[in-house]
Short mmCIF file of C-alpha atoms and ligand atoms in Angstrom, two decimals:
data_model
loop_
_atom_site.label_atom_id
_atom_site.label_comp_id
_atom_site.label_asym_id
_atom_site.label_seq_id
_atom_site.Cartn_x
_atom_site.Cartn_y
_atom_site.Cartn_z
CA UNK A 1 -17.31 -85.36 -73.32
CA UNK A 2 -16.59 -85.99 -77.01
CA UNK A 3 -18.99 -84.19 -79.33
CA UNK A 4 -18.95 -85.20 -83.02
CA UNK A 5 -17.09 -82.73 -85.20
CA UNK A 6 -15.46 -80.93 -82.28
CA UNK A 7 -11.73 -81.33 -81.67
CA UNK A 8 -11.33 -81.74 -77.90
CA UNK A 9 -7.83 -80.25 -77.99
CA UNK A 10 -9.00 -76.99 -79.55
CA UNK A 11 -11.86 -76.00 -77.28
CA UNK A 12 -11.90 -72.21 -76.77
CA UNK A 13 -10.89 -71.22 -73.25
CA UNK A 14 -13.40 -68.39 -73.01
CA UNK A 15 -16.76 -68.15 -74.77
CA UNK A 16 -18.94 -65.07 -74.28
CA UNK A 17 -22.60 -64.77 -75.27
CA UNK A 18 -24.85 -61.81 -75.99
CA UNK A 19 -28.18 -63.36 -75.07
CA UNK A 20 -30.43 -61.36 -77.38
CA UNK A 21 -33.90 -61.75 -78.89
CA UNK A 22 -36.09 -62.52 -75.88
CA UNK A 23 -38.53 -59.72 -76.67
CA UNK A 24 -38.93 -60.69 -80.32
CA UNK A 25 -39.34 -64.36 -79.37
CA UNK A 26 -42.24 -63.42 -77.09
CA UNK A 27 -43.85 -60.91 -79.47
CA UNK A 28 -43.85 -63.52 -82.25
CA UNK A 29 -45.93 -65.74 -79.95
CA UNK A 30 -48.31 -63.05 -78.82
CA UNK A 31 -46.70 -63.03 -75.37
CA UNK A 32 -45.37 -60.14 -73.32
CA UNK A 33 -41.66 -59.29 -73.59
CA UNK A 34 -41.12 -60.44 -70.01
CA UNK A 35 -42.32 -63.92 -70.93
CA UNK A 36 -39.51 -63.95 -73.46
CA UNK A 37 -36.99 -63.24 -70.70
CA UNK A 38 -38.50 -66.02 -68.62
CA UNK A 39 -38.12 -68.43 -71.55
CA UNK A 40 -34.44 -67.48 -71.74
CA UNK A 41 -33.67 -69.22 -68.45
CA UNK A 42 -33.86 -72.67 -69.96
CA UNK A 43 -31.61 -71.55 -72.83
CA UNK A 44 -29.05 -70.24 -70.37
CA UNK A 45 -29.01 -73.42 -68.30
CA UNK A 46 -28.71 -75.61 -71.39
CA UNK A 47 -25.89 -73.46 -72.79
CA UNK A 48 -24.05 -73.70 -69.45
CA UNK A 49 -24.49 -77.47 -69.51
CA UNK A 50 -23.07 -77.59 -73.04
CA UNK A 51 -20.13 -75.45 -72.00
CA UNK A 52 -19.45 -77.80 -69.08
CA UNK A 53 -19.65 -80.85 -71.34
CA UNK A 54 -17.11 -79.36 -73.71
CA UNK A 55 -14.74 -78.34 -70.93
CA UNK A 56 -14.94 -74.60 -71.57
CA UNK A 57 -13.16 -72.87 -68.67
CA UNK A 58 -14.73 -69.41 -68.87
CA UNK A 59 -18.29 -68.75 -69.99
CA UNK A 60 -19.58 -65.18 -69.89
CA UNK A 61 -23.08 -63.94 -70.53
CA UNK A 62 -24.48 -60.46 -71.06
CA UNK A 63 -27.52 -60.27 -68.79
CA UNK A 64 -28.15 -56.51 -68.40
CA UNK A 65 -26.30 -53.63 -69.97
CA UNK A 66 -25.66 -50.13 -68.63
CA UNK A 67 -27.99 -49.03 -71.44
CA UNK A 68 -30.84 -51.40 -70.52
CA UNK A 69 -32.02 -48.91 -67.85
CA UNK A 70 -33.63 -47.11 -70.81
CA UNK A 71 -36.30 -49.81 -70.99
CA UNK A 72 -39.79 -49.40 -69.51
CA UNK A 73 -39.70 -49.49 -65.68
CA UNK A 74 -41.88 -52.62 -65.58
CA UNK A 75 -39.44 -54.53 -67.77
CA UNK A 76 -36.46 -53.36 -65.72
CA UNK A 77 -38.23 -54.34 -62.51
CA UNK A 78 -39.08 -57.73 -63.96
CA UNK A 79 -35.44 -58.30 -64.96
CA UNK A 80 -34.19 -57.45 -61.46
CA UNK A 81 -36.61 -59.89 -59.80
CA UNK A 82 -36.02 -62.47 -62.50
CA UNK A 83 -32.29 -62.44 -61.81
CA UNK A 84 -32.96 -63.01 -58.11
CA UNK A 85 -35.22 -65.94 -58.99
CA UNK A 86 -32.74 -67.47 -61.47
CA UNK A 87 -29.98 -67.37 -58.86
CA UNK A 88 -32.24 -68.79 -56.16
CA UNK A 89 -33.35 -71.60 -58.43
CA UNK A 90 -29.98 -72.57 -59.85
CA UNK A 91 -27.26 -71.56 -57.39
CA UNK A 92 -27.02 -74.94 -55.65
CA UNK A 93 -27.10 -76.88 -58.88
CA UNK A 94 -24.38 -74.75 -60.45
CA UNK A 95 -22.33 -75.15 -57.29
CA UNK A 96 -22.71 -78.93 -57.48
CA UNK A 97 -21.39 -78.79 -61.07
CA UNK A 98 -18.26 -76.94 -59.98
CA UNK A 99 -19.24 -73.58 -61.47
CA UNK A 100 -17.73 -70.44 -60.00
CA UNK A 101 -20.25 -67.61 -60.37
CA UNK A 102 -19.00 -64.05 -60.70
CA UNK A 103 -20.61 -60.78 -61.70
CA UNK A 104 -19.07 -58.08 -63.85
CA UNK A 105 -20.57 -54.62 -63.89
CA UNK A 106 -21.12 -51.45 -61.93
CA UNK A 107 -22.69 -51.19 -58.54
CA UNK A 108 -25.69 -48.92 -58.86
CA UNK A 109 -28.28 -47.59 -56.45
CA UNK A 110 -30.95 -48.71 -58.91
CA UNK A 111 -30.01 -52.38 -58.42
CA UNK A 112 -32.25 -53.66 -55.60
CA UNK A 113 -30.42 -54.55 -52.39
CA UNK A 114 -32.05 -57.94 -52.42
CA UNK A 115 -30.54 -58.70 -55.81
CA UNK A 116 -27.12 -57.56 -54.61
CA UNK A 117 -27.41 -59.85 -51.60
CA UNK A 118 -28.46 -62.74 -53.82
CA UNK A 119 -25.50 -62.11 -56.11
CA UNK A 120 -23.09 -61.96 -53.15
CA UNK A 121 -24.48 -65.22 -51.86
CA UNK A 122 -23.92 -67.01 -55.17
CA UNK A 123 -20.38 -65.64 -55.40
CA UNK A 124 -19.59 -66.65 -51.82
CA UNK A 125 -21.04 -70.16 -52.22
CA UNK A 126 -19.16 -70.93 -55.43
CA UNK A 127 -15.91 -69.02 -55.00
CA UNK A 128 -13.72 -72.10 -54.59
CA UNK A 129 -15.08 -73.87 -57.68
CA UNK A 130 -12.81 -74.15 -60.70
CA UNK A 131 -14.52 -76.43 -63.22
CA UNK A 132 -15.88 -73.40 -65.03
CA UNK A 133 -16.11 -69.69 -64.30
CA UNK A 134 -19.49 -68.22 -65.22
CA UNK A 135 -19.25 -64.45 -65.45
CA UNK A 136 -22.65 -62.81 -65.48
CA UNK A 137 -22.30 -59.33 -66.93
CA UNK A 138 -24.93 -57.34 -65.09
CA UNK A 139 -25.25 -53.57 -65.29
CA UNK A 140 -22.23 -54.04 -67.45
CA UNK A 141 -20.88 -51.70 -70.12
CA UNK A 142 -17.60 -52.11 -71.95
CA UNK A 143 -16.93 -48.38 -71.92
CA UNK A 144 -17.85 -48.14 -68.23
CA UNK A 145 -15.36 -50.94 -67.51
CA UNK A 146 -12.59 -49.06 -69.32
CA UNK A 147 -13.49 -45.84 -67.47
CA UNK A 148 -13.39 -47.74 -64.17
CA UNK A 149 -10.02 -49.26 -65.09
CA UNK A 150 -8.60 -45.81 -65.87
CA UNK A 151 -9.93 -44.47 -62.56
CA UNK A 152 -8.34 -47.38 -60.68
CA UNK A 153 -5.07 -46.88 -62.51
CA UNK A 154 -4.93 -43.18 -61.64
CA UNK A 155 -5.86 -43.95 -58.04
CA UNK A 156 -2.94 -46.39 -57.90
CA UNK A 157 -0.61 -43.43 -58.46
CA UNK A 158 0.98 -44.88 -61.60
CA UNK A 159 3.12 -42.48 -63.60
CA UNK A 160 1.93 -41.84 -67.18
CA UNK A 161 4.96 -43.42 -68.85
CA UNK A 162 4.22 -46.69 -67.02
CA UNK A 163 0.73 -46.96 -68.49
CA UNK A 164 0.60 -49.67 -71.10
CA UNK A 165 -1.96 -52.24 -72.28
CA UNK A 166 -1.00 -54.67 -69.57
CA UNK A 167 -1.51 -52.04 -66.88
CA UNK A 168 -4.99 -51.33 -68.19
CA UNK A 169 -5.82 -55.06 -68.42
CA UNK A 170 -4.73 -55.49 -64.82
CA UNK A 171 -7.35 -52.96 -63.71
CA UNK A 172 -10.32 -54.45 -65.52
CA UNK A 173 -13.07 -56.06 -63.42
CA UNK A 174 -11.43 -59.53 -63.59
CA UNK A 175 -7.76 -59.26 -64.50
CA UNK A 176 -7.45 -63.05 -64.32
CA UNK A 177 -10.12 -63.60 -66.98
CA UNK A 178 -8.61 -64.47 -70.35
CA UNK A 179 -9.93 -62.51 -73.35
CA UNK A 180 -12.83 -64.28 -75.08
CA UNK A 181 -11.76 -66.53 -77.92
CA UNK A 182 -15.30 -66.59 -79.22
CA UNK A 183 -18.25 -64.22 -78.91
CA UNK A 184 -21.70 -65.48 -79.91
CA UNK A 185 -24.60 -63.13 -80.46
CA UNK A 186 -28.08 -64.46 -81.05
CA UNK A 187 -31.13 -62.90 -82.74
CA UNK A 188 -29.55 -61.75 -86.01
CA UNK A 189 -28.21 -58.45 -84.69
CA UNK A 190 -24.74 -57.70 -86.01
CA UNK A 191 -23.39 -55.46 -83.29
CA UNK A 192 -21.57 -55.65 -80.02
CA UNK A 193 -23.75 -53.31 -77.91
CA UNK A 194 -20.98 -52.29 -75.51
CA UNK A 195 -20.01 -55.85 -74.49
CA UNK A 196 -16.42 -56.53 -73.33
CA UNK A 197 -14.94 -53.85 -75.59
CA UNK A 198 -11.37 -54.08 -74.36
CA UNK A 199 -11.33 -57.86 -74.18
CA UNK A 200 -12.66 -58.64 -77.69
CA UNK A 201 -9.76 -57.11 -79.61
CA UNK A 202 -8.96 -60.46 -81.25
CA UNK A 203 -12.06 -62.52 -80.53
CA UNK A 204 -13.83 -64.51 -83.22
CA UNK A 205 -17.49 -63.59 -83.72
CA UNK A 206 -20.42 -65.78 -84.56
CA UNK A 207 -23.79 -64.20 -85.21
CA UNK A 208 -26.79 -66.49 -85.38
CA UNK A 209 -30.41 -65.82 -86.27
CA UNK A 210 -31.57 -68.07 -83.41
CA UNK A 211 -33.45 -66.07 -80.77
CA UNK A 212 -32.02 -66.54 -77.28
CA UNK A 213 -34.99 -68.52 -75.81
CA UNK A 214 -34.49 -71.10 -78.62
CA UNK A 215 -30.74 -71.42 -78.03
CA UNK A 216 -29.59 -74.87 -76.89
CA UNK A 217 -26.28 -76.61 -76.33
CA UNK A 218 -26.43 -77.88 -79.95
CA UNK A 219 -26.25 -74.23 -81.09
CA UNK A 220 -23.19 -73.82 -78.90
CA UNK A 221 -21.62 -76.95 -80.43
CA UNK A 222 -22.33 -75.55 -83.89
CA UNK A 223 -20.61 -72.29 -82.99
CA UNK A 224 -17.58 -74.16 -81.64
CA UNK A 225 -17.35 -76.21 -84.86
CA UNK A 226 -17.33 -73.03 -86.90
CA UNK A 227 -14.80 -71.46 -84.52
CA UNK A 228 -12.50 -74.44 -85.02
CA UNK A 229 -12.44 -73.74 -88.76
CA UNK A 230 -11.40 -70.13 -88.27
CA UNK A 231 -7.79 -69.18 -88.71
CA UNK A 232 -6.60 -66.80 -86.03
CA UNK A 233 -3.61 -64.69 -86.96
CA UNK A 234 -3.42 -62.00 -84.27
CA UNK A 235 -1.92 -59.65 -86.83
CA UNK A 236 0.81 -62.06 -87.88
CA UNK A 237 1.14 -64.27 -90.95
CA UNK A 238 0.65 -68.02 -91.27
CA UNK A 239 3.88 -69.88 -90.90
C1 IPE B 1 -32.13 -59.72 -74.49
O1 IPE B 1 -33.34 -59.76 -75.16
C2 IPE B 1 -32.29 -59.63 -73.00
C3 IPE B 1 -31.87 -58.34 -72.41
C4 IPE B 1 -31.37 -57.33 -73.06
C5 IPE B 1 -32.05 -58.21 -71.00
P1 IPE B 1 -34.10 -58.43 -75.58
O2 IPE B 1 -35.01 -58.04 -74.48
O3 IPE B 1 -33.12 -57.40 -76.00
O4 IPE B 1 -34.93 -58.95 -76.83
P2 IPE B 1 -35.18 -58.16 -78.17
O5 IPE B 1 -33.83 -57.78 -78.72
O6 IPE B 1 -36.00 -56.95 -77.82
O7 IPE B 1 -35.90 -59.13 -79.04
C1 IPE B 2 -27.53 -56.35 -75.48
O1 IPE B 2 -28.78 -56.48 -76.04
C2 IPE B 2 -27.61 -56.47 -73.99
C3 IPE B 2 -27.95 -57.77 -73.45
C4 IPE B 2 -28.14 -58.86 -74.14
C5 IPE B 2 -28.06 -57.83 -72.02
P1 IPE B 2 -29.71 -55.23 -76.34
O2 IPE B 2 -30.95 -55.78 -76.92
O3 IPE B 2 -29.81 -54.37 -75.16
O4 IPE B 2 -28.85 -54.46 -77.45
P2 IPE B 2 -29.33 -53.45 -78.58
O5 IPE B 2 -30.14 -52.38 -77.91
O6 IPE B 2 -30.16 -54.23 -79.54
O7 IPE B 2 -28.07 -52.95 -79.21
MG1 MG B 3 -32.25 -56.98 -77.75
#
């Protein structure tokens, strides 16, 4: 689909989103924080739709960090059940749109078995789809991913002199996933909060004040327009 002001030949391959600001969105309305998370579902679905329209191949979202266990137990419990419900509600639709669903993050005894089963089901159902890969980063930490890659490397029996950046990249959770071209963070926080640390070495960043529940595909378009005005040098010089 052609969107005004967006060059169809320079669509980023991989866009990653830190979906932040649900709690503040709810508090500002006199609602509970969990109602803010619930309101984020529509934002997520609309952003996915926008990504599909633009032909983005990889769309990644930060849904729960390895640090989010520090939140009150009620909120954590809500988020676990909410993720089951989101997958149950949207799995078939996403499948029909050609979305391959994957999860990046650590297995953890604190993640309910029912959620793990629901995740597995979504992965299994959509594994042959290639229109877009949606990577849901759940119980994900960038440092944890690097630690896990190092563990896997050592377990492979590699000799130290053979360890290079490519070897580490090959042991990340999804070695086939290209590095994000663009990272968007909502809610006016200017930090990365342990998201995709290895992969964002040369990503472009867009920080917006919009709170996640208010995010819509138009906000994604706006971010892509700005991205298309950025000049990426990867350490080189313009020729
Ligand atoms: C992001 O919104 C959702 C998760 C971290 C799960 P927050 O819950 O962090 O919302 P704020 O930042 O407190 O407003
Ligand atoms: C990052 O948001 C994690 C997710 C969006 C899932 P947080 O709200 O947890 O990050 P901090 O605590 O503000 O850095
Ligand atoms: Mg937050």
